[in-house]
PDB file of N, CA, C and O in Angstrom:
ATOM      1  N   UNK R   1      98.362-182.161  -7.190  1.00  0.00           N
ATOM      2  CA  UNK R   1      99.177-180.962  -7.166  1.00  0.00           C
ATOM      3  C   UNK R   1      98.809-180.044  -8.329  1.00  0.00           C
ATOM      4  O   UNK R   1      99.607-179.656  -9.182  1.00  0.00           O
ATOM      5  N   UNK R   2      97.475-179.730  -8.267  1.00  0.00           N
ATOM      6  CA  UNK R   2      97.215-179.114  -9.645  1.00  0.00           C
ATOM      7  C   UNK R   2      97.762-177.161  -9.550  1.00  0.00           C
ATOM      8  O   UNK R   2      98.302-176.823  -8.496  1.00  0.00           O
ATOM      9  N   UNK R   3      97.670-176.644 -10.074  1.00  0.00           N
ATOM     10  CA  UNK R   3      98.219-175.398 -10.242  1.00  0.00           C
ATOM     11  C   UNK R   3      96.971-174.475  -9.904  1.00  0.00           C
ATOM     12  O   UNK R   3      95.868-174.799 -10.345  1.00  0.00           O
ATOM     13  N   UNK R   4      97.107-173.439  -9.203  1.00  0.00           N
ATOM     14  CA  UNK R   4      95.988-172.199  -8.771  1.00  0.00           C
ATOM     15  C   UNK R   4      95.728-172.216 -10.497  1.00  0.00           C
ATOM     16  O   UNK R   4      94.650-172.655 -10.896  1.00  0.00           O
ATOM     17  N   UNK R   5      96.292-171.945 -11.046  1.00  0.00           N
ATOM     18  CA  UNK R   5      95.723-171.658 -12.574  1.00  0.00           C
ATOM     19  C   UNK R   5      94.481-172.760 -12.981  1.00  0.00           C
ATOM     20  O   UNK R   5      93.320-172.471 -13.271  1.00  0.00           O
ATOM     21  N   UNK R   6      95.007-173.909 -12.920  1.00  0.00           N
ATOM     22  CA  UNK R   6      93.791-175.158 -12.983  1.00  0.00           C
ATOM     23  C   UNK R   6      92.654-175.039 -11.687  1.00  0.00           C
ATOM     24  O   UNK R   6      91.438-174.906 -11.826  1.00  0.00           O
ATOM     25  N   UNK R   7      93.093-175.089 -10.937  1.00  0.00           N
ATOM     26  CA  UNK R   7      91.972-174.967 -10.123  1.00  0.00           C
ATOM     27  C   UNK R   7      90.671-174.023  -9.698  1.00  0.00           C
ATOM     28  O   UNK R   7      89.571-174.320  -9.232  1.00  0.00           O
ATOM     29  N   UNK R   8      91.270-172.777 -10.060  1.00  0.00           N
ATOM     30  CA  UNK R   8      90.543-171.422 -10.035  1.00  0.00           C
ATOM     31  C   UNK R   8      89.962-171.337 -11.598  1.00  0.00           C
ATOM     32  O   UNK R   8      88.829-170.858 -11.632  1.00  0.00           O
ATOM     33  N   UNK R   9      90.500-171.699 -12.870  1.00  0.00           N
ATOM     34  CA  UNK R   9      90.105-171.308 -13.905  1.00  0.00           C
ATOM     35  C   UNK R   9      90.038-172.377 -15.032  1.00  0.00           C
ATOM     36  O   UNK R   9      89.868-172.005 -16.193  1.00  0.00           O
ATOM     37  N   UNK R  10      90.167-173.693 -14.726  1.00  0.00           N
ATOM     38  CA  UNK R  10      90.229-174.727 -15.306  1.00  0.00           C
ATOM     39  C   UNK R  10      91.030-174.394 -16.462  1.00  0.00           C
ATOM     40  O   UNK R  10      90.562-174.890 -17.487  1.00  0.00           O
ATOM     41  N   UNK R  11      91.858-173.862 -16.601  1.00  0.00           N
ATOM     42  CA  UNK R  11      93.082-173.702 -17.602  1.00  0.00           C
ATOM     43  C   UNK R  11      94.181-175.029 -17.142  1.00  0.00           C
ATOM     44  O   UNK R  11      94.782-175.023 -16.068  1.00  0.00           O
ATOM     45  N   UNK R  12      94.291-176.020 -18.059  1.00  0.00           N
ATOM     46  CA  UNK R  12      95.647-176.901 -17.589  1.00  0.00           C
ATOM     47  C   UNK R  12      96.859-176.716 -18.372  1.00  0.00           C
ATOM     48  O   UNK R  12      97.695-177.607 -18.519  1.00  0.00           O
ATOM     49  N   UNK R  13      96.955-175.435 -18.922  1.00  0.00           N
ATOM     50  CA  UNK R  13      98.053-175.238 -20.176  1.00  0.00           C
ATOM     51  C   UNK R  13      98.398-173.742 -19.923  1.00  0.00           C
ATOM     52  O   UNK R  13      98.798-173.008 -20.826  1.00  0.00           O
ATOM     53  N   UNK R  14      98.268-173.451 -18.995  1.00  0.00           N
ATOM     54  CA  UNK R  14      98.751-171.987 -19.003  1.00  0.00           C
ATOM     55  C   UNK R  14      98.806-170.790 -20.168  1.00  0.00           C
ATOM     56  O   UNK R  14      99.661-169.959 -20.477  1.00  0.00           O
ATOM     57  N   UNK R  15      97.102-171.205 -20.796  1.00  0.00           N
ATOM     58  CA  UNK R  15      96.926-170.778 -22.033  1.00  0.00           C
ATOM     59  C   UNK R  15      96.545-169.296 -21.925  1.00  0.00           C
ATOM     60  O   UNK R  15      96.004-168.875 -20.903  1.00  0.00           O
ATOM     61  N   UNK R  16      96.791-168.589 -22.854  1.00  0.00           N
ATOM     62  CA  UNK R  16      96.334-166.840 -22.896  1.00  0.00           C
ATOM     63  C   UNK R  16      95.733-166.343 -23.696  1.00  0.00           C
ATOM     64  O   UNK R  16      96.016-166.620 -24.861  1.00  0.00           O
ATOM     65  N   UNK R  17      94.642-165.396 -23.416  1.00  0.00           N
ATOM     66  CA  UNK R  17      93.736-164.931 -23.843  1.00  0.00           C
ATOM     67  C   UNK R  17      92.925-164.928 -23.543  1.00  0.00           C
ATOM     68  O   UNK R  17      92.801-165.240 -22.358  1.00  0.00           O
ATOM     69  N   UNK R  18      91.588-164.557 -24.378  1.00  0.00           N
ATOM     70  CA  UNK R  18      90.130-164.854 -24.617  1.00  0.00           C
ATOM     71  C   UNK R  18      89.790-164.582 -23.564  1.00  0.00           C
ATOM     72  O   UNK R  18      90.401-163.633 -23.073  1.00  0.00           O
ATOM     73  N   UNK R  19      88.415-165.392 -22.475  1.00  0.00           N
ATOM     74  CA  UNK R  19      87.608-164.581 -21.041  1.00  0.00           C
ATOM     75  C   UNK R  19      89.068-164.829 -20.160  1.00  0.00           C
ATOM     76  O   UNK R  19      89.730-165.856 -20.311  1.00  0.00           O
ATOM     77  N   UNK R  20      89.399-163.911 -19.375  1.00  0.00           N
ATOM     78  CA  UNK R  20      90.020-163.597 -18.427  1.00  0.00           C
ATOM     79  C   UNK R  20      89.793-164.411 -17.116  1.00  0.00           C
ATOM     80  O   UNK R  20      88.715-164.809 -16.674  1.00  0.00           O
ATOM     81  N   UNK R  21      90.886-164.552 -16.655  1.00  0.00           N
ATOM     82  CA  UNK R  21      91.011-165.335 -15.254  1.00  0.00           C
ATOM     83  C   UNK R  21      91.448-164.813 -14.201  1.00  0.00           C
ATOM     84  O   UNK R  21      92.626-164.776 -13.846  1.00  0.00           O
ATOM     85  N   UNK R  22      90.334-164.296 -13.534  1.00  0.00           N
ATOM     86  CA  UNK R  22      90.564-163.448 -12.170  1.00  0.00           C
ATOM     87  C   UNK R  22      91.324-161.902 -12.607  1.00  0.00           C
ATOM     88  O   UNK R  22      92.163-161.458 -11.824  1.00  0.00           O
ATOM     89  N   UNK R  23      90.951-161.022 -14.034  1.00  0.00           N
ATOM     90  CA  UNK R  23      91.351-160.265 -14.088  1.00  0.00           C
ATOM     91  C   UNK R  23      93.086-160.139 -14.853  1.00  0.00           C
ATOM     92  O   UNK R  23      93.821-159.216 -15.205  1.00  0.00           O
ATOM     93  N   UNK R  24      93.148-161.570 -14.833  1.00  0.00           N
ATOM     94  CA  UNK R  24      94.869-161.655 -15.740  1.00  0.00           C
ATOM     95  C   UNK R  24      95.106-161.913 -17.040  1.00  0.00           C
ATOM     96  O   UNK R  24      94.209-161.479 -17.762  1.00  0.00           O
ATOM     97  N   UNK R  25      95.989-162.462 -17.610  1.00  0.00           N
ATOM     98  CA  UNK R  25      96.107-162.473 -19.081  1.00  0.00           C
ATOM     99  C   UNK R  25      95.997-164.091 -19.493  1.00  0.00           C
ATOM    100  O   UNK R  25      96.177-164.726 -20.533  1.00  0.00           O
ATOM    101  N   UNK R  26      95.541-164.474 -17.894  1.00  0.00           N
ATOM    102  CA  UNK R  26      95.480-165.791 -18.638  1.00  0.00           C
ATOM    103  C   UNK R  26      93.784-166.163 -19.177  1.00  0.00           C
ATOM    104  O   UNK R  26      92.788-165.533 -18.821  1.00  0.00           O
ATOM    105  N   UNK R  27      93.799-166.990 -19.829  1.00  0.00           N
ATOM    106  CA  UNK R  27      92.624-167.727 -20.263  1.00  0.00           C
ATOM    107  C   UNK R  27      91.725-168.665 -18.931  1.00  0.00           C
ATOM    108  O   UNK R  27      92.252-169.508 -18.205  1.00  0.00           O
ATOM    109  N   UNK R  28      90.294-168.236 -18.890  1.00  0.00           N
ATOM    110  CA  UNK R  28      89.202-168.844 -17.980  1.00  0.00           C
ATOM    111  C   UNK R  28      88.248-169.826 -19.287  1.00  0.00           C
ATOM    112  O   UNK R  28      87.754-169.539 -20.377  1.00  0.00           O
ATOM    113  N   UNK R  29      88.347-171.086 -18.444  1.00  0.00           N
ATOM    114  CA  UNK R  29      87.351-172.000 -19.240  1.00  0.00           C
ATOM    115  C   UNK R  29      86.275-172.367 -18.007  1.00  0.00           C
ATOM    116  O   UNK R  29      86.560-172.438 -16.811  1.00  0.00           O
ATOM    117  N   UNK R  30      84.993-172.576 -18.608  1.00  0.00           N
ATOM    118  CA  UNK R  30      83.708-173.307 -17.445  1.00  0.00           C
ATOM    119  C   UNK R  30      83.847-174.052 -17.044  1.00  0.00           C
ATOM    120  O   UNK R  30      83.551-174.234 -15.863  1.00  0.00           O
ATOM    121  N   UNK R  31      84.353-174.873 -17.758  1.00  0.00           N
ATOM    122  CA  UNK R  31      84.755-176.568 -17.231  1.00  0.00           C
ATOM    123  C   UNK R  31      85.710-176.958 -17.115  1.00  0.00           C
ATOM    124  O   UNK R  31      86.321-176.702 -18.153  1.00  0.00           O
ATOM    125  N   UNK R  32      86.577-177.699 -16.161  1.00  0.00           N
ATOM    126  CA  UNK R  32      87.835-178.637 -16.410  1.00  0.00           C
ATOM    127  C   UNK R  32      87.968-179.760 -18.021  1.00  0.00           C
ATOM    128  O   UNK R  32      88.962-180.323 -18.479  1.00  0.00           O
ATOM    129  N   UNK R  33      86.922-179.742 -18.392  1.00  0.00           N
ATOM    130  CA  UNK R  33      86.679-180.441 -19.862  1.00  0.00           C
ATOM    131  C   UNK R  33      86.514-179.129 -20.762  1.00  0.00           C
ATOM    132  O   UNK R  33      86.673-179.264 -21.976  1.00  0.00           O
ATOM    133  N   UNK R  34      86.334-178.396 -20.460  1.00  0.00           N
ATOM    134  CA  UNK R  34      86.606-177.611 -21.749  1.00  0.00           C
ATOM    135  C   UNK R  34      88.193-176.895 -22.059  1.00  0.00           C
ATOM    136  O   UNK R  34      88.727-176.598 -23.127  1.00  0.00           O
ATOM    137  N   UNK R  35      88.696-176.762 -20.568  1.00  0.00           N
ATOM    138  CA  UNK R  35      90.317-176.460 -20.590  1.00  0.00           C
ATOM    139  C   UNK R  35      91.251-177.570 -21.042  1.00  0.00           C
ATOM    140  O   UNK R  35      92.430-177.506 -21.390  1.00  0.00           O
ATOM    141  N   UNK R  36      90.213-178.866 -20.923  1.00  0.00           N
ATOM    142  CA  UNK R  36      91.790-179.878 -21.546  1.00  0.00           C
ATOM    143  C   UNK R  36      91.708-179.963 -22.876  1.00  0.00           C
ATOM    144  O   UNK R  36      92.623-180.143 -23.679  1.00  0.00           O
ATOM    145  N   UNK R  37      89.956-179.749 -23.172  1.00  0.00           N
ATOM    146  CA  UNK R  37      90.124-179.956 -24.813  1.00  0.00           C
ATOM    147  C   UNK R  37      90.760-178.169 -25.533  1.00  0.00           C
ATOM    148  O   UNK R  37      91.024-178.091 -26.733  1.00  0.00           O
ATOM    149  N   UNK R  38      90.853-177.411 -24.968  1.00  0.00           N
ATOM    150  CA  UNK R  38      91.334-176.017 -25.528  1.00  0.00           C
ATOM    151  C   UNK R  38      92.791-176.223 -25.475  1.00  0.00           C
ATOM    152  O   UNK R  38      93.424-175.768 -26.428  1.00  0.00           O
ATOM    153  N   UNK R  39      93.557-176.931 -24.373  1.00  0.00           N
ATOM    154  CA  UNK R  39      94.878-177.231 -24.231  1.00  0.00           C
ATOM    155  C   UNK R  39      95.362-178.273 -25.008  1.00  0.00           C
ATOM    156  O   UNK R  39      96.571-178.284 -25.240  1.00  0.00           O
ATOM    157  N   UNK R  40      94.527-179.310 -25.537  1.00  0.00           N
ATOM    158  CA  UNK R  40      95.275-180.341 -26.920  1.00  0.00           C
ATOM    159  C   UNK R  40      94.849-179.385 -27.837  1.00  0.00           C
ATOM    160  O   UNK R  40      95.726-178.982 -28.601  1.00  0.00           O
ATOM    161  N   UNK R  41      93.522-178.827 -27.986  1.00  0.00           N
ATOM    162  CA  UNK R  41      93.421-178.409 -29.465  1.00  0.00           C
ATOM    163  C   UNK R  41      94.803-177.681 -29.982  1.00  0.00           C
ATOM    164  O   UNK R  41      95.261-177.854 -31.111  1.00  0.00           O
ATOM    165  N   UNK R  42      95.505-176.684 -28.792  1.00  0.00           N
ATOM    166  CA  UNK R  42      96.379-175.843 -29.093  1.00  0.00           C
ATOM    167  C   UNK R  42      97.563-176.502 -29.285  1.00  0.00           C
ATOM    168  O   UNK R  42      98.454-176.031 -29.993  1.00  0.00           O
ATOM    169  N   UNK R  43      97.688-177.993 -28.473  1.00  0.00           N
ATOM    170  CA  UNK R  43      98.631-178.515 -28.358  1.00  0.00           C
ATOM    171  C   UNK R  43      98.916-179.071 -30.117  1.00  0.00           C
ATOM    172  O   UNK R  43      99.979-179.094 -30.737  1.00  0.00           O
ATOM    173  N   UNK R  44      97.702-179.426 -30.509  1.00  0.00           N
ATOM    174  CA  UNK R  44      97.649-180.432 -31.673  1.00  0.00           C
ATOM    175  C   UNK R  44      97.898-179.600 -32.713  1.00  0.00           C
ATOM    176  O   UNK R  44      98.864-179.689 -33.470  1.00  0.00           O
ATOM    177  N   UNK R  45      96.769-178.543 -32.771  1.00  0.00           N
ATOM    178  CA  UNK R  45      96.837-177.490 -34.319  1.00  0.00           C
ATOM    179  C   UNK R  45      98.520-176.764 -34.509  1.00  0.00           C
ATOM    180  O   UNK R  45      99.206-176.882 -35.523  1.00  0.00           O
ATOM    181  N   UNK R  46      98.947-175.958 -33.149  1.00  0.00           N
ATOM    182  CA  UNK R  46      99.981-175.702 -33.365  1.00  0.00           C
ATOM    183  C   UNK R  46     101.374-175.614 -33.340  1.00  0.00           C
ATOM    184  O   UNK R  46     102.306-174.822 -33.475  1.00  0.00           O
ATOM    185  N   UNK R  47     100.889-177.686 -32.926  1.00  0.00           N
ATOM    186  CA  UNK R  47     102.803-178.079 -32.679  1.00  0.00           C
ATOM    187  C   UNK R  47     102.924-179.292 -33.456  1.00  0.00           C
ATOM    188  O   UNK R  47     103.811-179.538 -34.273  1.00  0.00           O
ATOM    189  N   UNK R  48     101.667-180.240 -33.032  1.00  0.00           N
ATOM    190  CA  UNK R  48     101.953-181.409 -33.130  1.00  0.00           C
ATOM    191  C   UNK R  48     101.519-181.778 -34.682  1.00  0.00           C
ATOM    192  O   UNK R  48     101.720-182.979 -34.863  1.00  0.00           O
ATOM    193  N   UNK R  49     101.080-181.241 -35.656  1.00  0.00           N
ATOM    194  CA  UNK R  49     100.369-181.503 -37.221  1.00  0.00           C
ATOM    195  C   UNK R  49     101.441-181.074 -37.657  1.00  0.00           C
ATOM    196  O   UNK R  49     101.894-181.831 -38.516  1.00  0.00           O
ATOM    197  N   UNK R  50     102.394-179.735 -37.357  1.00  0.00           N
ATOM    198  CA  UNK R  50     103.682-179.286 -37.678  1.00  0.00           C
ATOM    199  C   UNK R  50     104.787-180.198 -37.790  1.00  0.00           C
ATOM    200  O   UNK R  50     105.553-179.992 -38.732  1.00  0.00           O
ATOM    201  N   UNK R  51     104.974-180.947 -37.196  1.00  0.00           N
ATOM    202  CA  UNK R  51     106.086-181.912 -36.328  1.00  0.00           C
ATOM    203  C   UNK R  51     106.728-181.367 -35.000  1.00  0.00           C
ATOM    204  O   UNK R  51     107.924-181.648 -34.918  1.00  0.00           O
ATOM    205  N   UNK R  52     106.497-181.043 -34.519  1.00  0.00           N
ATOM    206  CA  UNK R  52     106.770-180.393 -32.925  1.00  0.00           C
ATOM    207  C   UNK R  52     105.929-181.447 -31.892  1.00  0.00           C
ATOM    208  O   UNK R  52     104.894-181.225 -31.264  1.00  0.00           O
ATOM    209  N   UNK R  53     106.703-182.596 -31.947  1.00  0.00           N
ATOM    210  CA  UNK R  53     106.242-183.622 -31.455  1.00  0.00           C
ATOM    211  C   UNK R  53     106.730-184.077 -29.625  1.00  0.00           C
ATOM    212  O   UNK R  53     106.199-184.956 -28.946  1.00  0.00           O
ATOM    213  N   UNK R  54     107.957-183.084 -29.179  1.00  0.00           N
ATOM    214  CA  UNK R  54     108.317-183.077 -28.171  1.00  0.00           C
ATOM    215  C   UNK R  54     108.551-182.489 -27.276  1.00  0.00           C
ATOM    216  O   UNK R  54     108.828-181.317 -27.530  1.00  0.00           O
ATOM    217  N   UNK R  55     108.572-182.739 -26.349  1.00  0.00           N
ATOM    218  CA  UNK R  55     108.769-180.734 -25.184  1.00  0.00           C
ATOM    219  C   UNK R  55     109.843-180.182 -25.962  1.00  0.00           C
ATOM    220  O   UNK R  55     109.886-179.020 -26.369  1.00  0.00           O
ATOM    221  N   UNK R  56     110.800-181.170 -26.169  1.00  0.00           N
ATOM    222  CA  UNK R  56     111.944-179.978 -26.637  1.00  0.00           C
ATOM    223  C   UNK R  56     111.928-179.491 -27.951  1.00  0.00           C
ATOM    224  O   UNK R  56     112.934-178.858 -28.273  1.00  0.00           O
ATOM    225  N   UNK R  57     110.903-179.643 -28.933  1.00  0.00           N
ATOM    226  CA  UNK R  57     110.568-179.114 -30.294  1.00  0.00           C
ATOM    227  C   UNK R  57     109.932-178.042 -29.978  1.00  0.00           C
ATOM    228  O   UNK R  57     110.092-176.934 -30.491  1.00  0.00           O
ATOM    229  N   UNK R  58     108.890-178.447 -28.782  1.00  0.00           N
ATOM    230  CA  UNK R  58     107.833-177.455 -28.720  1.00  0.00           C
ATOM    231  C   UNK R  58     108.088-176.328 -28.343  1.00  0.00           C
ATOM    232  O   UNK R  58     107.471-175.339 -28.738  1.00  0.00           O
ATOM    233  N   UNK R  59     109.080-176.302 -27.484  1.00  0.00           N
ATOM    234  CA  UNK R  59     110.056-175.374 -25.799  1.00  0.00           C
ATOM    235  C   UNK R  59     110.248-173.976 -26.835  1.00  0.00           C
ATOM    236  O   UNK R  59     109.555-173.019 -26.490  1.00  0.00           O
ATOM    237  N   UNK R  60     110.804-173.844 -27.619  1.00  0.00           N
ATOM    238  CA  UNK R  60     111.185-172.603 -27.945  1.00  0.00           C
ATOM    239  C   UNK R  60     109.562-171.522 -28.389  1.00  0.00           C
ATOM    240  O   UNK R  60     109.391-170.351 -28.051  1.00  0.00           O
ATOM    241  N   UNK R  61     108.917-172.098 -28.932  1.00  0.00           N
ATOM    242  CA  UNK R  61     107.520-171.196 -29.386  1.00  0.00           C
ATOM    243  C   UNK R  61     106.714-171.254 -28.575  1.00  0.00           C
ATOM    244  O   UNK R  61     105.819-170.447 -28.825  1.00  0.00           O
ATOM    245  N   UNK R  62     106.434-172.149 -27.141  1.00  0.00           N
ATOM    246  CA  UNK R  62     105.469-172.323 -26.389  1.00  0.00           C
ATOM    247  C   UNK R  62     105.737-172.080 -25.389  1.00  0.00           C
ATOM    248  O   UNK R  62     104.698-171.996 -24.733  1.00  0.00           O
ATOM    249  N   UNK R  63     106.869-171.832 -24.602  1.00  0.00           N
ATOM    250  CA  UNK R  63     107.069-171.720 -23.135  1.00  0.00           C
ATOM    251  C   UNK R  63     107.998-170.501 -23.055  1.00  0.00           C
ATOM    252  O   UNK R  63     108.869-170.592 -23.920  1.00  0.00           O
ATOM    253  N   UNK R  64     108.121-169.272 -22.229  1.00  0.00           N
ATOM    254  CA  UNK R  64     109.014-168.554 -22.221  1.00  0.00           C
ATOM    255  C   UNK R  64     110.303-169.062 -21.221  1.00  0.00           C
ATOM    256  O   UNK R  64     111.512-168.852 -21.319  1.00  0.00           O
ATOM    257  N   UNK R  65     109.512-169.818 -20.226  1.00  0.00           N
ATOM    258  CA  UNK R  65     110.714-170.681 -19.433  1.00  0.00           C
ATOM    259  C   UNK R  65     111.974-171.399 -20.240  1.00  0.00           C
ATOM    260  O   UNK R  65     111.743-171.936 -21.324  1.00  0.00           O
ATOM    261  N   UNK R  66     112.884-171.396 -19.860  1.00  0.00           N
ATOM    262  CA  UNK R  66     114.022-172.236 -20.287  1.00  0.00           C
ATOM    263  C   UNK R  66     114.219-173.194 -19.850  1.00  0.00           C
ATOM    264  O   UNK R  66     115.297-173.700 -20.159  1.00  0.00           O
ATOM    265  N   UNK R  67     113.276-173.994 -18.871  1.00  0.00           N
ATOM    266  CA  UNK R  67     113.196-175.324 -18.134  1.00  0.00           C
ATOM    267  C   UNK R  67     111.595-176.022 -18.289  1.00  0.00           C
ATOM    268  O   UNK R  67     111.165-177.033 -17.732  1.00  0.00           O
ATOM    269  N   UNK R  68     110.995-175.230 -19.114  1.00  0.00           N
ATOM    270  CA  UNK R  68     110.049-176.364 -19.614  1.00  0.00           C
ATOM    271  C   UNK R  68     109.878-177.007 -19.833  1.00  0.00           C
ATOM    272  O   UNK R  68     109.010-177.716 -19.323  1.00  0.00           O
ATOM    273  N   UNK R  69     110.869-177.400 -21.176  1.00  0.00           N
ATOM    274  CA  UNK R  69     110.492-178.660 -21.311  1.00  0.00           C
ATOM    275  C   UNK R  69     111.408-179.527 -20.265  1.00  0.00           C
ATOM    276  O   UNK R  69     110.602-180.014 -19.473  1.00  0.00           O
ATOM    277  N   UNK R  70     112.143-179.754 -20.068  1.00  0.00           N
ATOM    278  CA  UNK R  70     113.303-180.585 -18.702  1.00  0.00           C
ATOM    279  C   UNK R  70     111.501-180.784 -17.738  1.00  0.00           C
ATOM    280  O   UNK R  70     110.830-181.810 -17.628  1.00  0.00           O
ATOM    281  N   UNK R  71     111.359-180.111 -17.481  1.00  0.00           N
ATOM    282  CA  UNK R  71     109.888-179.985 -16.340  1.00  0.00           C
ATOM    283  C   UNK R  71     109.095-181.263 -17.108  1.00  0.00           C
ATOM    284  O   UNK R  71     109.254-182.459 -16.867  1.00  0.00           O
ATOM    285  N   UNK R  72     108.466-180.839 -17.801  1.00  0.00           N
ATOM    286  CA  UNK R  72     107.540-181.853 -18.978  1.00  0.00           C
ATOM    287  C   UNK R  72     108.134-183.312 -19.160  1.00  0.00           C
ATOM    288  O   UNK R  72     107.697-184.425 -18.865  1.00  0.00           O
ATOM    289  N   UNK R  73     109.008-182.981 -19.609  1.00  0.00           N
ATOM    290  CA  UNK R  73     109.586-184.224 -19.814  1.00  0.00           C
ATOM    291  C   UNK R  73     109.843-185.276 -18.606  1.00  0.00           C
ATOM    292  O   UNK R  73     109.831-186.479 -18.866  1.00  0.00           O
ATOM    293  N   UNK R  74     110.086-184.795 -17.225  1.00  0.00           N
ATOM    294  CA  UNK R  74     110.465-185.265 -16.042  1.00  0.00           C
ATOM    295  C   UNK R  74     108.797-185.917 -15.570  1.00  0.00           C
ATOM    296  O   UNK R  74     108.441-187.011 -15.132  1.00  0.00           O
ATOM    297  N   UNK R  75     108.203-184.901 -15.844  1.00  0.00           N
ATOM    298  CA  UNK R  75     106.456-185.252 -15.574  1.00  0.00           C
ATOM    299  C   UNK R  75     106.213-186.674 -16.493  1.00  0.00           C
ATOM    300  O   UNK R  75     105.819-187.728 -15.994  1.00  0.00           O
ATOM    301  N   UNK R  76     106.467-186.522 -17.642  1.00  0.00           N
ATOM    302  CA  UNK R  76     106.307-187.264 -18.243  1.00  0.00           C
ATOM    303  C   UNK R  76     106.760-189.030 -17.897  1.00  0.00           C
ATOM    304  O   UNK R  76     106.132-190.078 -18.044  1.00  0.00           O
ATOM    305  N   UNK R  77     108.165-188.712 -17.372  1.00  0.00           N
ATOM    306  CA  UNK R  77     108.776-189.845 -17.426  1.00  0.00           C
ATOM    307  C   UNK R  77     108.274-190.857 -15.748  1.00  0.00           C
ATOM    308  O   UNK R  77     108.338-192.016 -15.338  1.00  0.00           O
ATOM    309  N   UNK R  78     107.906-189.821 -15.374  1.00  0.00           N
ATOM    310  CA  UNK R  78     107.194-189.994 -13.519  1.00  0.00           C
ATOM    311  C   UNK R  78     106.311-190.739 -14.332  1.00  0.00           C
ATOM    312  O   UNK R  78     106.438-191.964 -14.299  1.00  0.00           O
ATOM    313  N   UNK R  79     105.243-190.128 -15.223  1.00  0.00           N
ATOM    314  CA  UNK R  79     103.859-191.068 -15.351  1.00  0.00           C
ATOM    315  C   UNK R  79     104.385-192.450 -16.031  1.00  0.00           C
ATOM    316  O   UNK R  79     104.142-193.569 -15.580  1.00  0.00           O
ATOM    317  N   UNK R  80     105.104-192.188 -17.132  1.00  0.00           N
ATOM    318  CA  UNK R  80     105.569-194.018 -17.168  1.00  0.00           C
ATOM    319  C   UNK R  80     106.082-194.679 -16.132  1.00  0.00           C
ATOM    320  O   UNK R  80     105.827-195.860 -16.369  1.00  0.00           O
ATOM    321  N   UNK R  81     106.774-194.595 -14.916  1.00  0.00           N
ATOM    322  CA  UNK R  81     106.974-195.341 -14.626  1.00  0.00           C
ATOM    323  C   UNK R  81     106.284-195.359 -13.182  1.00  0.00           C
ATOM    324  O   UNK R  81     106.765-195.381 -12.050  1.00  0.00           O
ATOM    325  N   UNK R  82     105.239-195.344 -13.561  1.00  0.00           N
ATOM    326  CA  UNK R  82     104.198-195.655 -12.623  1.00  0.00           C
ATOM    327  C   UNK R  82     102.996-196.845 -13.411  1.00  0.00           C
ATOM    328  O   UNK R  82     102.020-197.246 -12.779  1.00  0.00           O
TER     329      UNK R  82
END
């Protein structure tokens, strides 16, 4: 169930900026390996070295949604208990 965003532009973080994706504001990577390592780098440099160690630390500076993290976290809890 990957997202038109991942699939068309190998973005898995709904990251913004830099080369353009199909003309939008989101971020285009070449590879599906270069979008996951651009999506921890961002994840790591500017949440997780901070202490913003959880969706819900992270939720206010990273997501404009108000159900992000609830989302994340639900994802999350699916993959453990599998």
């Amino acid at each position: 169930k990957c997202s038109t965003l991942t699939r068309e532009c190998n973005n898995i973080g709904g990251l913004k900026g830099g080369n353009s994706c199909n003309g939008g504001s989101y971020r285009k990577y070449d590879t599906l390996e270069e979008g996951i390592e651009g999506y921890l780098n961002t994840i790591y440099y500017n949440y997780y070295i901070n202490g913003n160690v959880t969706p819900e630390t992270m939720a206010s500076s990273y997501a404009a949604s108000t159900t992000w993290s609830s989302k994340v976290r639900s994802y999350m809890n699916e993959i453990k208990a599998s």
